[in-house]
Amino acid sequence: MNIKAVQGFKDILPGEAVLWQHIEHKARSIFHRFGFAEIRLPLLEETELFARSIGQTTDIVEKEMYTFVDKGLTLRPEATASLLRAFIEHGLHVQQPVQKLYTMGPMFRHERPQKGRLRQFHQLDAEIIGAPEPAADAELMAMGSMLLAELGLTASLEINSLGCTDCRPAFREQLVTYLRRFAGEMCADCQRRMESNPLRALDCKSQHCKKVVADAPSILDALCPGCRDHFDRVRDYLAFLGVPYSVNRFMVRGLDYYSRTTFEFTTTSLGAQSAVGAGGRYDGLIAQLGGPELPGIGFAMGIERLILLLQQQGELCPAPAAQTEVFVAALGEEAGRYSLALVHLLRRQGLRAAMDHGGRSLKAQMKQAGRLNARFTLIIGDNELADRKAVLRDMAGQSQEDFGLQDSPETCADSLYTLVTNRLPVNERPDCIRRD
Ligand code: ATP
Ligand code: MG
């Protein structure tokens, strides 16, 4: 068999999965602190949902979606549209006027795979629905910053405003008039999108386009009084909460549904894939999808990019890697039977216990205990079992002592559990870990 994983789809092996668990755990902890509840969504939706929300002329809808053409279904390329679909379908706003929801999981986009860019990638996604106030924008961005900070990562927050349906059309006209003068100097994509989606030229990566838009009119000068005030207050609250940010008037984001505040968490250490997370306000979208007139704001962070940053910035998972508390090395058939029961009972008590079933030599089993990072190893041979006396080795201290075995593995498990947990640091004891 020579079947390999599909290009852009990646296996996450156990060593890396520990980092994923760390990120997911930290994200949940922070989202819960901010009052967000989890929602779990299907990976497949009607294609129409994405066309109507993300926008027909965006990169995602134009060329990146995995669509089953004959069925009219698409693997979700992002989470907001699905989340709002579920929100509307279940009438969630009836229960509570302001809803804070988060979800995490895989997204699918047919892009050119490279470092930090996959075809199946994963996002942490958080949305606040029903809160039009600028304080909600600031709170959400503060939450993103807190998550990055608690992961030990350095990223910058950039913000912009895209105005609303009152002020954006006039700005769009102003921009098109300006861009038309330089059309010949711009990349093919921007020329093609000049009429359909001219704002995308503002954050085009092509050096030619960058040069052209450097002197383009700024959307921030074109905001209506309502959008101007909203943006000023968002800035004020961010400063008030001590969240560092900078204004980037060229940021437009690749999804059509945004209005007013947009933002990105960026880093200089991931090459071209500089965005770790991004989001914005989408005040008209819920109504546009057939739901109530409610505003919303959300962001998504890419887990693969967080992992790359964790690996680069050296802040590797501070949580204890899965560690074995007790390894039982059994020598001989009777000892093996007794140990099987003992290990099972220790696990039932909450300890991470392991043994080897292969009847290998003591040396091989001690090596295995080392590989499993065991804290203690209990050595039981058939003779020791007969004498009811085993040897308990403290793997860190390299010391060992006799450990009396009782006839019943239950009694033995109880005393071994007490002995071992008393010697573990308080925060690593099973009852502590379980509470976490
Ligand atoms: P980019 O400019 O890098 O293509 P984007 O604007 O398309 O990003 P969003 O749609 O805003 O990204 O998604 C939010 C986050 O999801 C991004 O900041 C990034 O961390 C992550 N992300 C997006 N596309 C991919 C991908 N193909 N592979 C890995 N992560 C991705
Ligand atoms: Mg993209």
Tab-separated table of C-alpha atoms and ligand atoms in Angstrom:
chain	number	residue	atom	x	y	z
A	1	MET	CA	0.000	0.000	0.000
A	2	ASN	CA	1.362	3.390	-0.872
A	3	ILE	CA	-1.566	5.586	0.006
A	4	LYS	CA	-0.570	8.894	1.543
A	5	ALA	CA	-2.500	11.743	3.111
A	6	VAL	CA	-4.038	14.124	0.579
A	7	GLN	CA	-1.989	17.253	-0.179
A	8	GLY	CA	-2.827	20.033	2.264
A	9	PHE	CA	-4.405	17.583	4.724
A	10	LYS	CA	-2.153	16.783	7.634
A	11	ASP	CA	-1.863	14.151	10.343
A	12	ILE	CA	-1.304	15.509	13.814
A	13	LEU	CA	0.972	13.041	15.558
A	14	PRO	CA	0.902	12.483	19.335
A	15	GLY	CA	3.915	14.714	20.080
A	16	GLU	CA	2.213	17.670	18.388
A	17	ALA	CA	-1.276	16.781	19.618
A	18	VAL	CA	-0.119	17.712	23.130
A	19	LEU	CA	0.296	21.299	21.874
A	20	TRP	CA	-3.168	21.204	20.323
A	21	GLN	CA	-4.668	20.070	23.596
A	22	HIS	CA	-2.825	22.839	25.376
A	23	ILE	CA	-4.191	25.486	23.000
A	24	GLU	CA	-7.734	24.117	23.052
A	25	HIS	CA	-7.688	23.881	26.827
A	26	LYS	CA	-6.393	27.424	27.228
A	27	ALA	CA	-8.914	28.762	24.709
A	28	ARG	CA	-11.840	27.105	26.481
A	29	SER	CA	-10.647	28.388	29.825
A	30	ILE	CA	-10.462	31.983	28.566
A	31	PHE	CA	-13.694	31.820	26.523
A	32	HIS	CA	-15.538	30.547	29.602
A	33	ARG	CA	-14.082	33.349	31.725
A	34	PHE	CA	-15.577	35.808	29.237
A	35	GLY	CA	-18.968	34.105	29.377
A	36	PHE	CA	-18.898	32.283	26.031
A	37	ALA	CA	-20.761	28.989	25.583
A	38	GLU	CA	-19.694	26.288	23.181
A	39	ILE	CA	-21.682	25.449	20.074
A	40	ARG	CA	-20.757	22.480	17.862
A	41	LEU	CA	-21.609	22.684	14.207
A	42	PRO	CA	-21.665	20.364	11.204
A	43	LEU	CA	-18.849	20.503	8.671
A	44	LEU	CA	-21.167	20.464	5.667
A	45	GLU	CA	-23.662	23.166	4.718
A	46	GLU	CA	-25.678	24.223	1.722
A	47	THR	CA	-23.387	26.061	-0.699
A	48	GLU	CA	-25.883	28.912	-0.820
A	49	LEU	CA	-25.121	29.781	2.813
A	50	PHE	CA	-21.509	30.671	2.046
A	51	ALA	CA	-22.267	32.369	-1.259
A	52	ARG	CA	-24.769	34.614	0.479
A	53	SER	CA	-22.714	35.458	3.555
A	54	ILE	CA	-19.043	35.448	2.569
A	55	GLY	CA	-19.827	37.006	-0.832
A	56	GLN	CA	-19.719	35.872	-4.471
A	57	THR	CA	-16.664	37.913	-5.391
A	58	THR	CA	-14.417	36.874	-2.513
A	59	ASP	CA	-11.416	34.554	-2.946
A	60	ILE	CA	-13.051	31.966	-0.735
A	61	VAL	CA	-16.262	31.664	-2.741
A	62	GLU	CA	-14.670	32.268	-6.141
A	63	LYS	CA	-11.951	29.670	-5.916
A	64	GLU	CA	-11.352	28.068	-2.528
A	65	MET	CA	-14.437	26.063	-1.602
A	66	TYR	CA	-14.754	22.283	-1.612
A	67	THR	CA	-18.177	21.889	-3.154
A	68	PHE	CA	-20.156	18.776	-4.068
A	69	VAL	CA	-21.582	20.415	-7.160
A	70	ASP	CA	-24.280	17.812	-7.808
A	71	LYS	CA	-25.548	18.004	-4.236
A	72	GLY	CA	-25.280	21.770	-3.720
A	73	LEU	CA	-23.271	21.187	-0.546
A	74	THR	CA	-19.945	22.640	0.608
A	75	LEU	CA	-17.406	21.788	3.327
A	76	ARG	CA	-17.353	24.870	5.525
A	77	PRO	CA	-14.504	27.264	4.707
A	78	GLU	CA	-15.075	29.260	7.932
A	79	ALA	CA	-17.320	29.073	10.967
A	80	THR	CA	-19.269	32.334	11.211
A	81	ALA	CA	-21.782	31.513	8.472
A	82	SER	CA	-22.573	28.082	9.950
A	83	LEU	CA	-22.820	29.522	13.431
A	84	LEU	CA	-25.286	32.183	12.317
A	85	ARG	CA	-27.277	29.627	10.345
A	86	ALA	CA	-27.625	27.568	13.531
A	87	PHE	CA	-28.369	30.685	15.585
A	88	ILE	CA	-31.226	31.647	13.266
A	89	GLU	CA	-32.523	28.109	12.771
A	90	HIS	CA	-32.862	27.511	16.527
A	91	GLY	CA	-34.046	31.011	17.372
A	92	LEU	CA	-31.333	31.324	20.022
A	93	HIS	CA	-31.912	35.068	20.459
A	94	VAL	CA	-35.291	34.362	22.034
A	95	GLN	CA	-33.621	32.835	25.091
A	96	GLN	CA	-31.113	35.576	25.669
A	97	PRO	CA	-30.731	38.940	23.956
A	98	VAL	CA	-26.929	38.852	23.861
A	99	GLN	CA	-25.327	35.564	22.936
A	100	LYS	CA	-21.645	34.778	23.232
A	101	LEU	CA	-20.762	31.606	21.389
A	102	TYR	CA	-17.561	29.796	20.488
A	103	THR	CA	-16.685	26.796	18.415
A	104	MET	CA	-13.519	25.077	17.254
A	105	GLY	CA	-12.702	22.605	14.529
A	106	PRO	CA	-11.630	22.013	10.945
A	107	MET	CA	-12.279	24.340	7.992
A	108	PHE	CA	-11.609	23.568	4.328
A	109	ARG	CA	-10.188	25.831	1.627
A	110	HIS	CA	-8.612	24.803	-1.647
A	111	GLU	CA	-5.488	26.975	-1.475
A	112	ARG	CA	-1.855	26.376	-2.371
A	113	PRO	CA	-0.471	24.500	0.648
A	114	GLN	CA	2.595	25.994	2.294
A	115	LYS	CA	3.902	26.649	5.780
A	116	GLY	CA	0.942	27.804	7.885
A	117	ARG	CA	-1.465	27.313	4.993
A	118	LEU	CA	-3.348	24.054	4.628
A	119	ARG	CA	-6.435	22.828	2.860
A	120	GLN	CA	-7.876	21.394	6.030
A	121	PHE	CA	-6.969	23.800	8.805
A	122	HIS	CA	-8.448	24.482	12.206
A	123	GLN	CA	-9.886	27.541	13.833
A	124	LEU	CA	-10.921	28.764	17.246
A	125	ASP	CA	-13.938	30.939	16.602
A	126	ALA	CA	-15.753	33.300	18.980
A	127	GLU	CA	-18.808	35.439	18.214
A	128	ILE	CA	-20.875	37.967	20.177
A	129	ILE	CA	-24.390	38.376	18.787
A	130	GLY	CA	-26.809	41.123	19.782
A	131	ALA	CA	-24.362	43.698	21.180
A	132	PRO	CA	-23.949	46.814	18.981
A	133	GLU	CA	-21.856	48.695	21.559
A	134	PRO	CA	-18.198	49.500	20.927
A	135	ALA	CA	-17.419	47.993	24.338
A	136	ALA	CA	-18.299	44.575	22.864
A	137	ASP	CA	-15.701	45.081	20.122
A	138	ALA	CA	-13.092	45.994	22.719
A	139	GLU	CA	-14.025	43.074	24.967
A	140	LEU	CA	-13.703	40.597	22.098
A	141	MET	CA	-10.324	41.927	21.000
A	142	ALA	CA	-9.149	41.953	24.615
A	143	MET	CA	-10.122	38.285	24.821
A	144	GLY	CA	-8.065	37.456	21.715
A	145	SER	CA	-5.098	39.343	23.146
A	146	MET	CA	-5.437	37.559	26.468
A	147	LEU	CA	-5.431	34.185	24.745
A	148	LEU	CA	-2.248	35.008	22.841
A	149	ALA	CA	-0.619	36.410	25.968
A	150	GLU	CA	-1.499	33.381	28.083
A	151	LEU	CA	-0.065	31.124	25.391
A	152	GLY	CA	3.121	33.162	25.744
A	153	LEU	CA	2.897	34.453	22.160
A	154	THR	CA	3.771	37.850	20.797
A	155	ALA	CA	1.464	39.248	18.126
A	156	SER	CA	0.236	42.721	17.238
A	157	LEU	CA	-3.360	43.794	17.038
A	158	GLU	CA	-4.257	45.920	14.007
A	159	ILE	CA	-7.657	47.518	13.667
A	160	ASN	CA	-9.610	49.382	11.040
A	161	SER	CA	-13.182	50.411	10.292
A	162	LEU	CA	-14.958	49.506	7.060
A	163	GLY	CA	-17.862	51.870	7.679
A	164	CYS	CA	-21.443	50.831	7.044
A	165	THR	CA	-23.974	50.744	4.218
A	166	ASP	CA	-24.424	54.522	4.699
A	167	CYS	CA	-20.828	55.596	4.213
A	168	ARG	CA	-19.070	52.753	2.373
A	169	PRO	CA	-20.742	53.170	-1.050
A	170	ALA	CA	-19.495	56.762	-1.365
A	171	PHE	CA	-16.002	55.718	-0.316
A	172	ARG	CA	-16.116	52.862	-2.808
A	173	GLU	CA	-16.862	55.312	-5.622
A	174	GLN	CA	-14.070	57.591	-4.487
A	175	LEU	CA	-11.678	54.629	-4.409
A	176	VAL	CA	-12.688	53.314	-7.842
A	177	THR	CA	-12.170	56.767	-9.339
A	178	TYR	CA	-8.687	56.838	-7.850
A	179	LEU	CA	-7.803	53.243	-8.834
A	180	ARG	CA	-8.974	53.667	-12.434
A	181	ARG	CA	-6.186	56.197	-12.952
A	182	PHE	CA	-3.593	53.525	-12.099
A	183	ALA	CA	-5.369	50.433	-13.405
A	184	GLY	CA	-2.530	49.610	-15.810
A	185	GLU	CA	-0.037	49.350	-12.939
A	186	MET	CA	-2.106	46.955	-10.847
A	187	CYS	CA	-2.145	43.149	-10.670
A	188	ALA	CA	-4.551	41.148	-12.834
A	189	ASP	CA	-6.763	40.171	-9.862
A	190	CYS	CA	-7.231	43.784	-8.780
A	191	GLN	CA	-7.928	44.917	-12.323
A	192	ARG	CA	-10.588	42.244	-12.636
A	193	ARG	CA	-12.109	43.131	-9.258
A	194	MET	CA	-11.936	46.869	-9.832
A	195	GLU	CA	-15.711	47.204	-10.222
A	196	SER	CA	-16.944	44.159	-8.271
A	197	ASN	CA	-14.764	44.387	-5.152
A	198	PRO	CA	-12.386	47.384	-5.347
A	199	LEU	CA	-11.682	47.464	-1.596
A	200	ARG	CA	-9.632	44.278	-1.917
A	201	ALA	CA	-6.971	46.325	-3.728
A	202	LEU	CA	-6.231	48.016	-0.401
A	203	ASP	CA	-4.753	44.865	1.140
A	204	CYS	CA	-3.441	43.266	-2.061
A	205	LYS	CA	-0.041	41.637	-1.494
A	206	SER	CA	1.357	42.632	-4.909
A	207	GLN	CA	4.106	45.239	-4.646
A	208	HIS	CA	2.648	47.155	-7.619
A	209	CYS	CA	-0.759	47.427	-5.977
A	210	LYS	CA	0.807	48.347	-2.642
A	211	LYS	CA	2.524	51.270	-4.340
A	212	VAL	CA	-0.705	52.406	-5.979
A	213	VAL	CA	-2.863	52.239	-2.860
A	214	ALA	CA	-0.297	53.952	-0.641
A	215	ASP	CA	-1.774	57.299	-1.708
A	216	ALA	CA	-5.370	56.113	-2.113
A	217	PRO	CA	-8.084	57.899	-0.146
A	218	SER	CA	-8.518	56.513	3.377
A	219	ILE	CA	-11.758	54.935	4.449
A	220	LEU	CA	-11.184	56.436	7.876
A	221	ASP	CA	-11.675	59.914	6.383
A	222	ALA	CA	-14.937	58.808	4.799
A	223	LEU	CA	-16.753	57.368	7.831
A	224	CYS	CA	-20.225	58.711	8.666
A	225	PRO	CA	-20.618	60.283	12.132
A	226	GLY	CA	-22.062	57.043	13.599
A	227	CYS	CA	-19.164	54.899	12.335
A	228	ARG	CA	-16.629	57.577	13.294
A	229	ASP	CA	-17.950	57.676	16.846
A	230	HIS	CA	-18.044	53.869	17.068
A	231	PHE	CA	-14.435	53.581	15.925
A	232	ASP	CA	-13.225	56.309	18.297
A	233	ARG	CA	-14.920	54.622	21.215
A	234	VAL	CA	-13.488	51.198	20.334
A	235	ARG	CA	-10.033	52.798	20.344
A	236	ASP	CA	-10.747	54.519	23.608
A	237	TYR	CA	-11.872	51.280	25.306
A	238	LEU	CA	-8.874	49.327	24.015
A	239	ALA	CA	-6.570	51.950	25.485
A	240	PHE	CA	-8.607	51.935	28.696
A	241	LEU	CA	-8.223	48.141	29.015
A	242	GLY	CA	-4.515	48.387	28.243
A	243	VAL	CA	-4.737	46.359	25.018
A	244	PRO	CA	-2.012	47.559	22.644
A	245	TYR	CA	-3.122	48.047	19.022
A	246	SER	CA	-2.357	50.039	15.921
A	247	VAL	CA	-4.616	51.390	13.190
A	248	ASN	CA	-4.152	49.905	9.715
A	249	ARG	CA	-6.308	51.748	7.218
A	250	PHE	CA	-5.440	49.256	4.460
A	251	MET	CA	-6.978	46.274	6.213
A	252	VAL	CA	-10.194	45.203	4.488
A	253	ARG	CA	-10.451	41.428	5.083
A	254	GLY	CA	-11.466	38.889	2.480
A	255	LEU	CA	-15.110	38.465	3.428
A	256	ASP	CA	-17.881	40.738	2.256
A	257	TYR	CA	-19.984	40.661	5.389
A	258	TYR	CA	-17.914	42.944	7.555
A	259	SER	CA	-19.029	46.398	8.656
A	260	ARG	CA	-17.406	48.904	10.996
A	261	THR	CA	-14.637	47.340	13.108
A	262	THR	CA	-12.271	44.835	11.523
A	263	PHE	CA	-9.100	43.555	13.121
A	264	GLU	CA	-6.197	41.159	12.743
A	265	PHE	CA	-3.673	39.651	15.086
A	266	THR	CA	-0.458	39.595	13.100
A	267	THR	CA	3.068	38.392	13.568
A	268	THR	CA	6.302	38.906	11.696
A	269	SER	CA	7.564	35.393	12.397
A	270	LEU	CA	5.400	33.384	9.992
A	271	GLY	CA	6.584	34.800	6.667
A	272	ALA	CA	3.754	35.443	4.230
A	273	GLN	CA	1.249	33.870	6.606
A	274	SER	CA	1.322	36.851	8.920
A	275	ALA	CA	-2.253	36.662	10.234
A	276	VAL	CA	-2.726	34.497	13.309
A	277	GLY	CA	-6.309	35.542	13.745
A	278	ALA	CA	-8.799	37.963	12.329
A	279	GLY	CA	-12.319	39.165	12.700
A	280	GLY	CA	-14.770	41.988	12.612
A	281	ARG	CA	-18.270	43.272	12.980
A	282	TYR	CA	-21.099	42.087	10.703
A	283	ASP	CA	-24.116	44.130	11.685
A	284	GLY	CA	-26.321	43.431	8.644
A	285	LEU	CA	-25.483	39.787	8.093
A	286	ILE	CA	-27.966	38.029	10.368
A	287	ALA	CA	-30.906	39.819	8.769
A	288	GLN	CA	-29.422	39.186	5.335
A	289	LEU	CA	-29.467	35.451	6.104
A	290	GLY	CA	-33.148	35.643	7.002
A	291	GLY	CA	-32.723	36.102	10.760
A	292	PRO	CA	-33.655	38.933	13.130
A	293	GLU	CA	-32.112	42.419	12.872
A	294	LEU	CA	-29.211	41.756	15.220
A	295	PRO	CA	-25.623	42.971	15.119
A	296	GLY	CA	-22.671	40.647	15.556
A	297	ILE	CA	-18.927	40.616	15.901
A	298	GLY	CA	-16.479	37.724	15.957
A	299	PHE	CA	-12.993	36.448	15.270
A	300	ALA	CA	-11.241	33.275	14.231
A	301	MET	CA	-7.707	32.175	15.076
A	302	GLY	CA	-5.832	29.589	13.075
A	303	ILE	CA	-4.636	26.776	15.318
A	304	GLU	CA	-1.876	25.640	12.919
A	305	ARG	CA	-0.392	29.134	13.009
A	306	LEU	CA	-0.603	29.230	16.813
A	307	ILE	CA	1.258	25.903	16.879
A	308	LEU	CA	3.988	27.236	14.575
A	309	LEU	CA	4.374	30.258	16.823
A	310	LEU	CA	4.513	28.119	19.946
A	311	GLN	CA	7.229	26.013	18.341
A	312	GLN	CA	9.167	29.063	17.182
A	313	GLN	CA	8.851	31.236	20.207
A	314	GLY	CA	10.000	28.403	22.436
A	315	GLU	CA	7.056	28.583	24.837
A	316	LEU	CA	6.341	24.897	24.511
A	317	CYS	CA	3.463	23.367	26.370
A	318	PRO	CA	3.914	24.138	30.060
A	319	ALA	CA	1.256	21.586	31.013
A	320	PRO	CA	2.823	18.300	32.093
A	321	ALA	CA	3.101	16.025	29.090
A	322	ALA	CA	1.095	12.863	29.695
A	323	GLN	CA	3.219	11.266	32.356
A	324	THR	CA	2.935	7.837	33.865
A	325	GLU	CA	2.748	7.934	37.623
A	326	VAL	CA	3.304	4.231	38.223
A	327	PHE	CA	4.835	1.622	35.965
A	328	VAL	CA	4.537	-1.943	37.171
A	329	ALA	CA	7.309	-4.209	35.923
A	330	ALA	CA	6.087	-7.792	36.209
A	331	LEU	CA	8.438	-10.761	35.895
A	332	GLY	CA	6.750	-14.121	35.477
A	333	GLU	CA	3.246	-15.283	34.809
A	334	GLU	CA	1.723	-15.026	38.284
A	335	ALA	CA	3.275	-11.593	38.796
A	336	GLY	CA	1.826	-10.538	35.451
A	337	ARG	CA	-1.681	-11.544	36.502
A	338	TYR	CA	-1.399	-9.758	39.826
A	339	SER	CA	0.022	-6.639	38.142
A	340	LEU	CA	-2.763	-6.536	35.582
A	341	ALA	CA	-5.291	-6.222	38.410
A	342	LEU	CA	-3.114	-3.737	40.302
A	343	VAL	CA	-2.667	-1.445	37.301
A	344	HIS	CA	-6.382	-1.571	36.569
A	345	LEU	CA	-7.250	-0.615	40.151
A	346	LEU	CA	-4.724	2.235	40.212
A	347	ARG	CA	-6.259	3.604	37.020
A	348	ARG	CA	-9.688	3.395	38.585
A	349	GLN	CA	-8.356	5.522	41.446
A	350	GLY	CA	-7.236	8.149	38.949
A	351	LEU	CA	-3.550	7.414	38.490
A	352	ARG	CA	-1.806	6.994	35.178
A	353	ALA	CA	-0.538	3.455	35.487
A	354	ALA	CA	1.129	1.253	32.893
A	355	MET	CA	2.694	-2.165	32.453
A	356	ASP	CA	4.180	-4.264	29.717
A	357	HIS	CA	2.425	-7.431	28.604
A	358	GLY	CA	5.270	-8.916	26.612
A	359	GLY	CA	7.064	-10.827	29.377
A	360	ARG	CA	10.269	-8.916	28.627
A	361	SER	CA	13.406	-8.774	30.767
A	362	LEU	CA	13.629	-6.404	33.737
A	363	LYS	CA	16.121	-4.291	31.811
A	364	ALA	CA	13.742	-3.932	28.857
A	365	GLN	CA	10.856	-3.062	31.158
A	366	MET	CA	12.886	-0.433	33.008
A	367	LYS	CA	13.713	1.088	29.644
A	368	GLN	CA	10.030	1.136	28.805
A	369	ALA	CA	9.279	2.835	32.163
A	370	GLY	CA	11.865	5.467	31.240
A	371	ARG	CA	10.282	6.037	27.829
A	372	LEU	CA	6.914	6.513	29.489
A	373	ASN	CA	8.458	9.036	31.849
A	374	ALA	CA	7.291	7.051	34.864
A	375	ARG	CA	7.668	8.592	38.317
A	376	PHE	CA	7.649	5.288	40.165
A	377	THR	CA	8.240	1.751	39.068
A	378	LEU	CA	7.037	-1.187	41.117
A	379	ILE	CA	9.006	-4.330	40.383
A	380	ILE	CA	7.211	-7.602	41.041
A	381	GLY	CA	8.722	-10.986	40.255
A	382	ASP	CA	7.100	-14.354	40.999
A	383	ASN	CA	9.444	-14.761	43.979
A	384	GLU	CA	8.583	-11.317	45.317
A	385	LEU	CA	4.945	-12.167	44.919
A	386	ALA	CA	5.425	-15.338	46.928
A	387	ASP	CA	7.311	-13.387	49.632
A	388	ARG	CA	4.780	-10.536	49.405
A	389	LYS	CA	7.596	-8.055	48.990
A	390	ALA	CA	8.150	-5.911	45.920
A	391	VAL	CA	10.582	-3.105	45.150
A	392	LEU	CA	9.384	0.445	44.549
A	393	ARG	CA	11.804	2.633	42.636
A	394	ASP	CA	11.571	6.411	42.612
A	395	MET	CA	12.678	7.122	39.050
A	396	ALA	CA	13.625	10.753	39.619
A	397	GLY	CA	15.543	10.219	42.856
A	398	GLN	CA	16.948	6.905	41.658
A	399	SER	CA	16.260	5.534	45.141
A	400	GLN	CA	14.346	2.394	45.963
A	401	GLU	CA	12.595	0.805	48.904
A	402	ASP	CA	10.712	-2.343	49.781
A	403	PHE	CA	7.000	-2.286	49.268
A	404	GLY	CA	4.865	-4.897	51.022
A	405	LEU	CA	2.330	-6.664	48.799
A	406	GLN	CA	-0.978	-7.743	50.221
A	407	ASP	CA	-2.885	-10.813	49.095
A	408	SER	CA	-5.590	-8.761	47.527
A	409	PRO	CA	-4.607	-6.384	44.745
A	410	GLU	CA	-7.345	-4.028	46.070
A	411	THR	CA	-5.591	-3.473	49.395
A	412	CYS	CA	-2.270	-3.222	47.638
A	413	ALA	CA	-3.637	-0.630	45.194
A	414	ASP	CA	-4.986	1.439	48.097
A	415	SER	CA	-1.683	1.635	49.894
A	416	LEU	CA	0.303	2.205	46.714
A	417	TYR	CA	-2.106	4.973	45.717
A	418	THR	CA	-1.673	6.701	49.084
A	419	LEU	CA	2.082	6.386	49.009
A	420	VAL	CA	2.455	7.657	45.458
A	421	THR	CA	-0.010	10.547	45.637
A	422	ASN	CA	1.532	11.809	48.861
A	423	ARG	CA	4.818	12.138	47.056
A	424	LEU	CA	3.429	13.906	43.995
A	425	PRO	CA	3.473	17.708	43.961
A	426	VAL	CA	0.060	18.952	45.131
A	427	ASN	CA	-0.989	20.323	41.731
A	428	GLU	CA	-0.278	17.004	40.038
A	429	ARG	CA	-2.358	14.824	42.350
A	430	PRO	CA	-5.263	13.074	40.628
A	431	ASP	CA	-8.027	14.932	42.471
A	432	CYS	CA	-6.400	18.201	41.448
A	433	ILE	CA	-5.998	17.152	37.845
A	434	ARG	CA	-9.593	15.988	37.697
A	435	ARG	CA	-10.857	19.301	39.025
A	436	ASP	CA	-9.014	20.986	36.161
B	1	ATP	P1	-4.831	34.698	4.956
B	1	ATP	O1	-4.739	36.136	4.640
B	1	ATP	O2	-3.622	34.158	5.630
B	1	ATP	O3	-5.293	33.863	3.799
B	1	ATP	P2	-7.541	34.871	5.794
B	1	ATP	O4	-7.807	36.321	5.807
B	1	ATP	O5	-7.994	34.087	4.625
B	1	ATP	O6	-5.985	34.587	6.061
B	1	ATP	P3	-9.538	34.293	7.768
B	1	ATP	O7	-10.525	33.823	6.810
B	1	ATP	O8	-9.745	35.587	8.418
B	1	ATP	O9	-8.089	34.217	7.131
B	1	ATP	O10	-9.331	33.182	8.902
B	1	ATP	C1	-8.835	33.491	10.200
B	1	ATP	C2	-7.558	32.754	10.512
B	1	ATP	O11	-7.599	31.408	10.065
B	1	ATP	C3	-6.346	33.324	9.793
B	1	ATP	O12	-5.853	34.423	10.487
B	1	ATP	C4	-5.375	32.161	9.842
B	1	ATP	O13	-4.737	32.070	11.095
B	1	ATP	C5	-6.295	30.986	9.697
B	1	ATP	N1	-6.297	30.499	8.304
B	1	ATP	C6	-7.004	30.973	7.243
B	1	ATP	N2	-6.772	30.244	6.144
B	1	ATP	C7	-5.894	29.267	6.514
B	1	ATP	C8	-5.260	28.167	5.841
B	1	ATP	N3	-5.507	27.906	4.558
B	1	ATP	N4	-4.417	27.377	6.536
B	1	ATP	C9	-4.174	27.617	7.835
B	1	ATP	N5	-4.730	28.619	8.538
B	1	ATP	C10	-5.580	29.425	7.895
B	2	MG	MG	-7.103	33.422	2.869
